[in-house]
mmCIF file of C-alpha atoms in Angstrom:
data_model
loop_
_atom_site.group_PDB
_atom_site.id
_atom_site.type_symbol
_atom_site.label_atom_id
_atom_site.label_comp_id
_atom_site.label_asym_id
_atom_site.label_seq_id
_atom_site.Cartn_x
_atom_site.Cartn_y
_atom_site.Cartn_z
ATOM 1 C CA UNK A 1433 88.695 220.514 165.313
ATOM 2 C CA UNK A 1434 85.477 221.107 167.200
ATOM 3 C CA UNK A 1435 84.218 218.560 169.693
ATOM 4 C CA UNK A 1436 81.176 218.094 167.465
ATOM 5 C CA UNK A 1437 83.197 217.048 164.427
ATOM 6 C CA UNK A 1438 85.403 214.879 166.624
ATOM 7 C CA UNK A 1439 82.347 213.038 167.922
ATOM 8 C CA UNK A 1440 81.014 212.694 164.387
ATOM 9 C CA UNK A 1441 84.073 210.664 163.464
ATOM 10 C CA UNK A 1442 82.896 207.909 165.782
ATOM 11 C CA UNK A 1443 79.392 207.733 164.358
ATOM 12 C CA UNK A 1444 79.248 205.287 161.459
ATOM 13 C CA UNK A 1445 77.577 206.513 158.339
ATOM 14 C CA UNK A 1446 74.076 205.109 157.920
ATOM 15 C CA UNK A 1447 75.082 203.483 154.679
ATOM 16 C CA UNK A 1448 77.650 201.389 156.568
ATOM 17 C CA UNK A 1449 75.017 199.795 158.801
ATOM 18 C CA UNK A 1450 73.357 196.817 157.165
ATOM 19 C CA UNK A 1451 69.820 195.525 157.641
ATOM 20 C CA UNK A 1452 70.945 193.474 160.668
ATOM 21 C CA UNK A 1453 72.518 196.459 162.365
ATOM 22 C CA UNK A 1454 76.058 195.321 161.586
ATOM 23 C CA UNK A 1455 78.571 198.093 161.013
ATOM 24 C CA UNK A 1456 80.200 197.095 157.724
ATOM 25 C CA UNK A 1457 82.875 199.785 158.142
ATOM 26 C CA UNK A 1458 83.993 198.044 161.325
ATOM 27 C CA UNK A 1459 84.352 194.778 159.418
ATOM 28 C CA UNK A 1460 86.351 196.478 156.672
ATOM 29 C CA UNK A 1461 88.592 198.011 159.332
ATOM 30 C CA UNK A 1462 89.152 194.551 160.836
ATOM 31 C CA UNK A 1463 89.886 193.064 157.418
ATOM 32 C CA UNK A 1464 92.494 195.768 156.848
ATOM 33 C CA UNK A 1465 94.426 194.494 159.886
ATOM 34 C CA UNK A 1466 96.797 191.565 159.830
ATOM 35 C CA UNK A 1467 95.623 188.407 161.656
ATOM 36 C CA UNK A 1468 98.289 189.117 164.304
ATOM 37 C CA UNK A 1469 96.839 192.571 164.915
ATOM 38 C CA UNK A 1470 93.306 191.130 165.075
ATOM 39 C CA UNK A 1471 94.522 188.696 167.721
ATOM 40 C CA UNK A 1472 96.103 191.571 169.607
ATOM 41 C CA UNK A 1473 92.675 193.222 169.783
ATOM 42 C CA UNK A 1474 91.217 190.239 171.651
ATOM 43 C CA UNK A 1475 94.204 190.181 173.965
ATOM 44 C CA UNK A 1476 93.738 193.864 174.768
ATOM 45 C CA UNK A 1477 90.024 193.296 175.402
ATOM 46 C CA UNK A 1478 90.617 190.367 177.761
ATOM 47 C CA UNK A 1479 93.478 192.214 179.464
ATOM 48 C CA UNK A 1480 91.166 195.144 180.198
ATOM 49 C CA UNK A 1481 88.593 192.747 181.685
ATOM 50 C CA UNK A 1482 91.302 191.222 183.876
ATOM 51 C CA UNK A 1483 92.341 194.637 185.118
ATOM 52 C CA UNK A 1484 88.752 195.572 185.943
ATOM 53 C CA UNK A 1485 88.332 192.258 187.768
ATOM 54 C CA UNK A 1486 91.523 192.840 189.773
ATOM 55 C CA UNK A 1487 90.471 196.373 190.679
ATOM 56 C CA UNK A 1488 87.123 195.070 191.899
ATOM 57 C CA UNK A 1489 88.849 192.431 194.035
ATOM 58 C CA UNK A 1490 90.774 195.193 195.813
ATOM 59 C CA UNK A 1491 87.646 197.219 196.522
ATOM 60 C CA UNK A 1492 86.635 197.473 200.130
ATOM 61 C CA UNK A 1493 82.935 197.076 200.701
ATOM 62 C CA UNK A 1494 81.825 199.465 203.416
ATOM 63 C CA UNK B 500 94.921 183.701 184.504
ATOM 64 C CA UNK B 501 97.587 186.374 184.827
ATOM 65 C CA UNK B 502 97.534 187.850 181.354
ATOM 66 C CA UNK B 503 95.846 187.530 177.980
ATOM 67 C CA UNK B 504 98.494 186.295 175.575
ATOM 68 C CA UNK B 505 96.660 184.044 173.158
ATOM 69 C CA UNK B 506 99.331 184.640 170.529
ATOM 70 C CA UNK B 507 101.910 183.175 172.887
ATOM 71 C CA UNK B 508 99.755 180.087 173.506
ATOM 72 C CA UNK B 509 99.391 179.581 169.750
ATOM 73 C CA UNK B 510 103.119 180.062 169.221
ATOM 74 C CA UNK B 511 103.981 177.468 171.873
ATOM 75 C CA UNK B 512 101.498 174.976 170.461
ATOM 76 C CA UNK B 513 102.816 175.426 166.927
ATOM 77 C CA UNK B 514 106.484 175.310 167.912
ATOM 78 C CA UNK B 515 105.895 172.096 169.840
ATOM 79 C CA UNK B 516 104.263 170.514 166.782
ATOM 80 C CA UNK B 517 100.880 170.155 168.459
ATOM 81 C CA UNK B 518 98.220 169.395 165.858
ATOM 82 C CA UNK B 519 95.250 171.642 166.548
ATOM 83 C CA UNK B 520 92.630 173.839 164.920
ATOM 84 C CA UNK B 521 91.541 177.213 166.280
ATOM 85 C CA UNK B 522 87.742 177.232 166.520
ATOM 86 C CA UNK B 523 85.157 179.442 168.212
ATOM 87 C CA UNK B 524 85.090 183.198 168.107
ATOM 88 C CA UNK B 525 88.868 183.520 168.005
ATOM 89 C CA UNK B 526 88.679 181.805 164.618
ATOM 90 C CA UNK B 527 86.160 184.468 163.595
ATOM 91 C CA UNK B 528 88.335 187.328 164.827
ATOM 92 C CA UNK B 529 91.428 185.969 163.082
ATOM 93 C CA UNK B 530 89.444 186.077 159.828
ATOM 94 C CA UNK B 531 88.256 189.639 160.392
ATOM 95 C CA UNK B 532 84.925 189.327 162.193
ATOM 96 C CA UNK B 533 84.242 192.248 164.556
ATOM 97 C CA UNK B 534 83.348 189.996 167.471
ATOM 98 C CA UNK B 535 85.014 189.334 170.749
ATOM 99 C CA UNK B 536 85.706 186.495 173.129
ATOM 100 C CA UNK B 537 87.399 185.908 176.459
ATOM 101 C CA UNK B 538 88.974 182.550 175.735
ATOM 102 C CA UNK B 539 90.847 180.618 173.091
ATOM 103 C CA UNK B 540 89.155 177.456 171.789
ATOM 104 C CA UNK B 541 91.081 174.727 170.030
ATOM 105 C CA UNK B 542 90.208 171.256 168.754
ATOM 106 C CA UNK B 543 93.270 169.060 169.172
ATOM 107 C CA UNK B 544 94.103 165.754 167.504
ATOM 108 C CA UNK B 545 93.467 163.104 170.140
ATOM 109 C CA UNK B 546 96.192 160.683 169.095
ATOM 110 C CA UNK B 547 98.368 159.786 172.122
ATOM 111 C CA UNK B 548 101.562 161.276 170.677
ATOM 112 C CA UNK B 549 99.818 164.590 169.985
ATOM 113 C CA UNK B 550 98.183 164.633 173.412
ATOM 114 C CA UNK B 551 101.657 164.135 174.937
ATOM 115 C CA UNK B 552 102.939 167.191 173.034
ATOM 116 C CA UNK B 553 99.862 169.180 174.061
ATOM 117 C CA UNK B 554 100.325 168.193 177.710
ATOM 118 C CA UNK B 555 103.928 169.436 177.649
ATOM 119 C CA UNK B 556 102.733 172.863 176.483
ATOM 120 C CA UNK B 557 99.884 172.900 179.001
ATOM 121 C CA UNK B 558 102.353 172.230 181.827
ATOM 122 C CA UNK B 559 104.605 175.009 180.545
ATOM 123 C CA UNK B 560 101.762 177.531 180.742
ATOM 124 C CA UNK B 561 100.478 176.252 184.116
ATOM 125 C CA UNK B 562 97.142 175.017 182.795
ATOM 126 C CA UNK B 563 94.593 173.947 185.398
ATOM 127 C CA UNK B 564 90.860 173.362 185.267
ATOM 128 C CA UNK B 565 89.078 176.691 185.256
ATOM 129 C CA UNK B 566 86.146 175.889 187.499
ATOM 130 C CA UNK B 567 87.931 173.737 190.035
ATOM 131 C CA UNK B 568 89.357 175.237 193.222
ATOM 132 C CA UNK B 569 91.738 172.301 193.645
ATOM 133 C CA UNK B 570 93.789 173.507 190.653
ATOM 134 C CA UNK B 571 93.591 170.108 189.005
ATOM 135 C CA UNK B 572 95.824 169.707 185.992
ATOM 136 C CA UNK B 573 94.566 168.074 182.789
ATOM 137 C CA UNK B 574 95.813 164.552 182.166
ATOM 138 C CA UNK B 575 96.209 162.370 179.120
ATOM 139 C CA UNK B 576 92.969 160.505 179.894
ATOM 140 C CA UNK B 577 91.074 163.815 179.766
ATOM 141 C CA UNK B 578 92.611 165.001 176.522
ATOM 142 C CA UNK B 579 92.092 161.777 174.569
ATOM 143 C CA UNK B 580 88.373 162.002 175.310
ATOM 144 C CA UNK B 581 85.917 163.793 173.010
ATOM 145 C CA UNK B 582 84.921 166.103 175.869
ATOM 146 C CA UNK B 583 85.720 169.746 176.534
ATOM 147 C CA UNK B 584 88.542 170.644 178.908
ATOM 148 C CA UNK B 585 87.974 174.196 180.130
ATOM 149 C CA UNK B 586 91.320 175.427 181.390
ATOM 150 C CA UNK B 587 92.900 178.577 182.699
ATOM 151 C CA UNK B 588 96.570 179.234 182.059
ATOM 152 C CA UNK B 589 99.216 181.845 182.771
ATOM 153 C CA UNK B 590 98.454 183.268 179.329
ATOM 154 C CA UNK B 591 94.670 183.223 179.366
ATOM 155 C CA UNK B 592 91.719 180.866 179.349
ATOM 156 C CA UNK B 593 92.090 177.956 176.944
ATOM 157 C CA UNK B 594 89.441 175.409 176.001
ATOM 158 C CA UNK B 595 90.842 172.159 174.613
ATOM 159 C CA UNK B 596 87.941 170.528 172.803
ATOM 160 C CA UNK B 597 88.058 166.887 171.776
ATOM 161 C CA UNK B 598 85.153 167.409 169.408
ATOM 162 C CA UNK B 599 82.703 170.126 168.465
ATOM 163 C CA UNK B 600 79.192 169.897 167.043
ATOM 164 C CA UNK B 601 78.693 166.584 168.906
ATOM 165 C CA UNK B 602 81.153 164.456 166.995
ATOM 166 C CA UNK B 603 83.497 166.461 164.777
ATOM 167 C CA UNK B 604 87.098 165.993 165.826
ATOM 168 C CA UNK B 605 90.391 167.226 164.405
ATOM 169 C CA UNK B 606 90.422 164.800 161.495
ATOM 170 C CA UNK B 607 86.826 165.559 160.494
ATOM 171 C CA UNK B 608 87.440 169.324 160.623
ATOM 172 C CA UNK B 609 90.674 169.283 158.604
ATOM 173 C CA UNK B 610 88.761 169.722 155.359
ATOM 174 C CA UNK B 611 87.262 172.978 156.654
ATOM 175 C CA UNK B 612 90.318 174.877 157.780
ATOM 176 C CA UNK B 613 92.538 177.583 156.418
ATOM 177 C CA UNK B 614 96.069 178.360 157.474
ATOM 178 C CA UNK B 615 96.782 181.787 158.900
ATOM 179 C CA UNK B 616 100.200 183.272 159.589
ATOM 180 C CA UNK B 617 100.673 185.147 162.849
ATOM 181 C CA UNK B 618 103.530 187.183 164.260
ATOM 182 C CA UNK B 619 106.941 185.580 163.961
ATOM 183 C CA UNK B 620 105.885 183.408 161.043
ATOM 184 C CA UNK B 621 103.788 181.117 163.237
ATOM 185 C CA UNK B 622 101.232 179.357 161.034
ATOM 186 C CA UNK B 623 98.056 177.984 162.607
ATOM 187 C CA UNK B 624 95.070 176.100 161.261
ATOM 188 C CA UNK B 625 91.811 177.975 161.768
ATOM 189 C CA UNK B 626 88.264 176.769 161.183
ATOM 190 C CA UNK B 627 87.086 178.552 158.037
ATOM 191 C CA UNK B 628 84.435 181.224 158.316
ATOM 192 C CA UNK B 629 81.771 179.197 156.430
ATOM 193 C CA UNK B 630 82.440 176.194 158.689
ATOM 194 C CA UNK B 631 82.347 178.409 161.781
ATOM 195 C CA UNK B 632 78.991 179.802 160.663
ATOM 196 C CA UNK B 633 77.637 176.271 160.125
ATOM 197 C CA UNK B 634 78.909 175.303 163.572
ATOM 198 C CA UNK B 635 77.188 178.282 165.203
ATOM 199 C CA UNK B 636 73.970 177.527 163.301
ATOM 200 C CA UNK B 637 74.015 173.943 164.575
ATOM 201 C CA UNK B 638 74.811 174.937 168.156
ATOM 202 C CA UNK B 639 71.957 177.483 168.041
ATOM 203 C CA UNK B 640 72.435 178.687 171.603
ATOM 204 C CA UNK B 641 71.451 182.331 172.098
ATOM 205 C CA UNK B 642 75.120 183.422 172.147
ATOM 206 C CA UNK B 643 75.794 181.526 168.918
ATOM 207 C CA UNK B 644 72.765 182.982 167.171
ATOM 208 C CA UNK B 645 73.731 186.476 168.342
ATOM 209 C CA UNK B 646 77.127 186.148 166.662
ATOM 210 C CA UNK B 647 75.766 184.940 163.326
ATOM 211 C CA UNK B 648 74.899 188.312 161.695
ATOM 212 C CA UNK B 649 78.435 189.628 162.247
ATOM 213 C CA UNK B 650 80.013 186.389 160.988
ATOM 214 C CA UNK B 651 77.793 186.288 157.893
ATOM 215 C CA UNK B 652 78.424 189.965 157.161
ATOM 216 C CA UNK B 653 82.182 189.358 157.430
ATOM 217 C CA UNK B 654 81.935 186.515 154.933
ATOM 218 C CA UNK B 655 79.964 188.805 152.624
ATOM 219 C CA UNK B 656 82.559 191.597 152.926
ATOM 220 C CA UNK B 657 85.357 189.127 152.137
ATOM 221 C CA UNK B 658 83.480 187.967 149.031
ATOM 222 C CA UNK B 659 83.341 191.592 147.801
ATOM 223 C CA UNK B 660 87.106 192.088 148.117
ATOM 224 C CA UNK B 661 89.472 191.704 145.186
ATOM 225 C CA UNK B 662 90.685 188.103 144.867
ATOM 226 C CA UNK B 663 94.251 189.086 145.775
ATOM 227 C CA UNK B 664 93.225 190.942 148.964
ATOM 228 C CA UNK B 665 94.701 189.336 152.051
ATOM 229 C CA UNK B 666 91.915 188.326 154.431
#
C-alpha cells in the first residue's frame, strides 16, 4: 500500500461531512461500538492528557 | 488524579446502590456522540441515605475537592445541597452535581434518562440525548454551543438506524 493511499484512508469522504462540518462517518463508527468501548475511548483520551501533564512536570526549564 | 477509570467509578457507584444519572459529555459519548471530555459528571439523588452511600464510594476512591490545595473531602452537608462538587479521585475527575439547569435534580431528570449497560453487566442511568441537547441549549455557554452540532448530528444518525439497532 502506498503512503498516499494510506493517508487517503484517514480523509473522510466529502459526502460524510454535513453542513455543520460534522463527520457523520465518525458518528457511525462510534455508534458501532458498545457503550463500554465508547467509555474506554474517553478513558484513553484522559489518560493520554495525564501522561502529557506528568511529562511536562518532569521537564527542566533551562 | 492518578488514572482515568470512569468505568470503575460507575461500577462502584452502581454496586453500592447509589442513585445517580450520568450527565454532561460523558452521557453524550455513551450514546455515540463523537465528543470528548476530561471528567465524569453525575447528578445524584440528594436524599440522606443515598448521600451516605455516595460518600462511602467517594472515600473509597479518595475523592477530594479539585481546586483546593488542602485536599478537603466532600461531606454530607455538601452533597445534600443543590450545588456542584468538583472532585478529583484516584480514578479521574468526578463532578457530583446536586442539580443542573438551575433547578433540575435527580427526581426531575428521571423522566429523561435511558439505561445503558456497561462492562460486567453494570447498568447506569444516562441523561438521554434529546435531554442533553436541551440542557446544552439552555446553558448556552460557548463550550455548550460548540458541542451542539455533534450532539444533534448523533441524534439524527440514531434516528436513521433500524429500530432494532443497538445505540
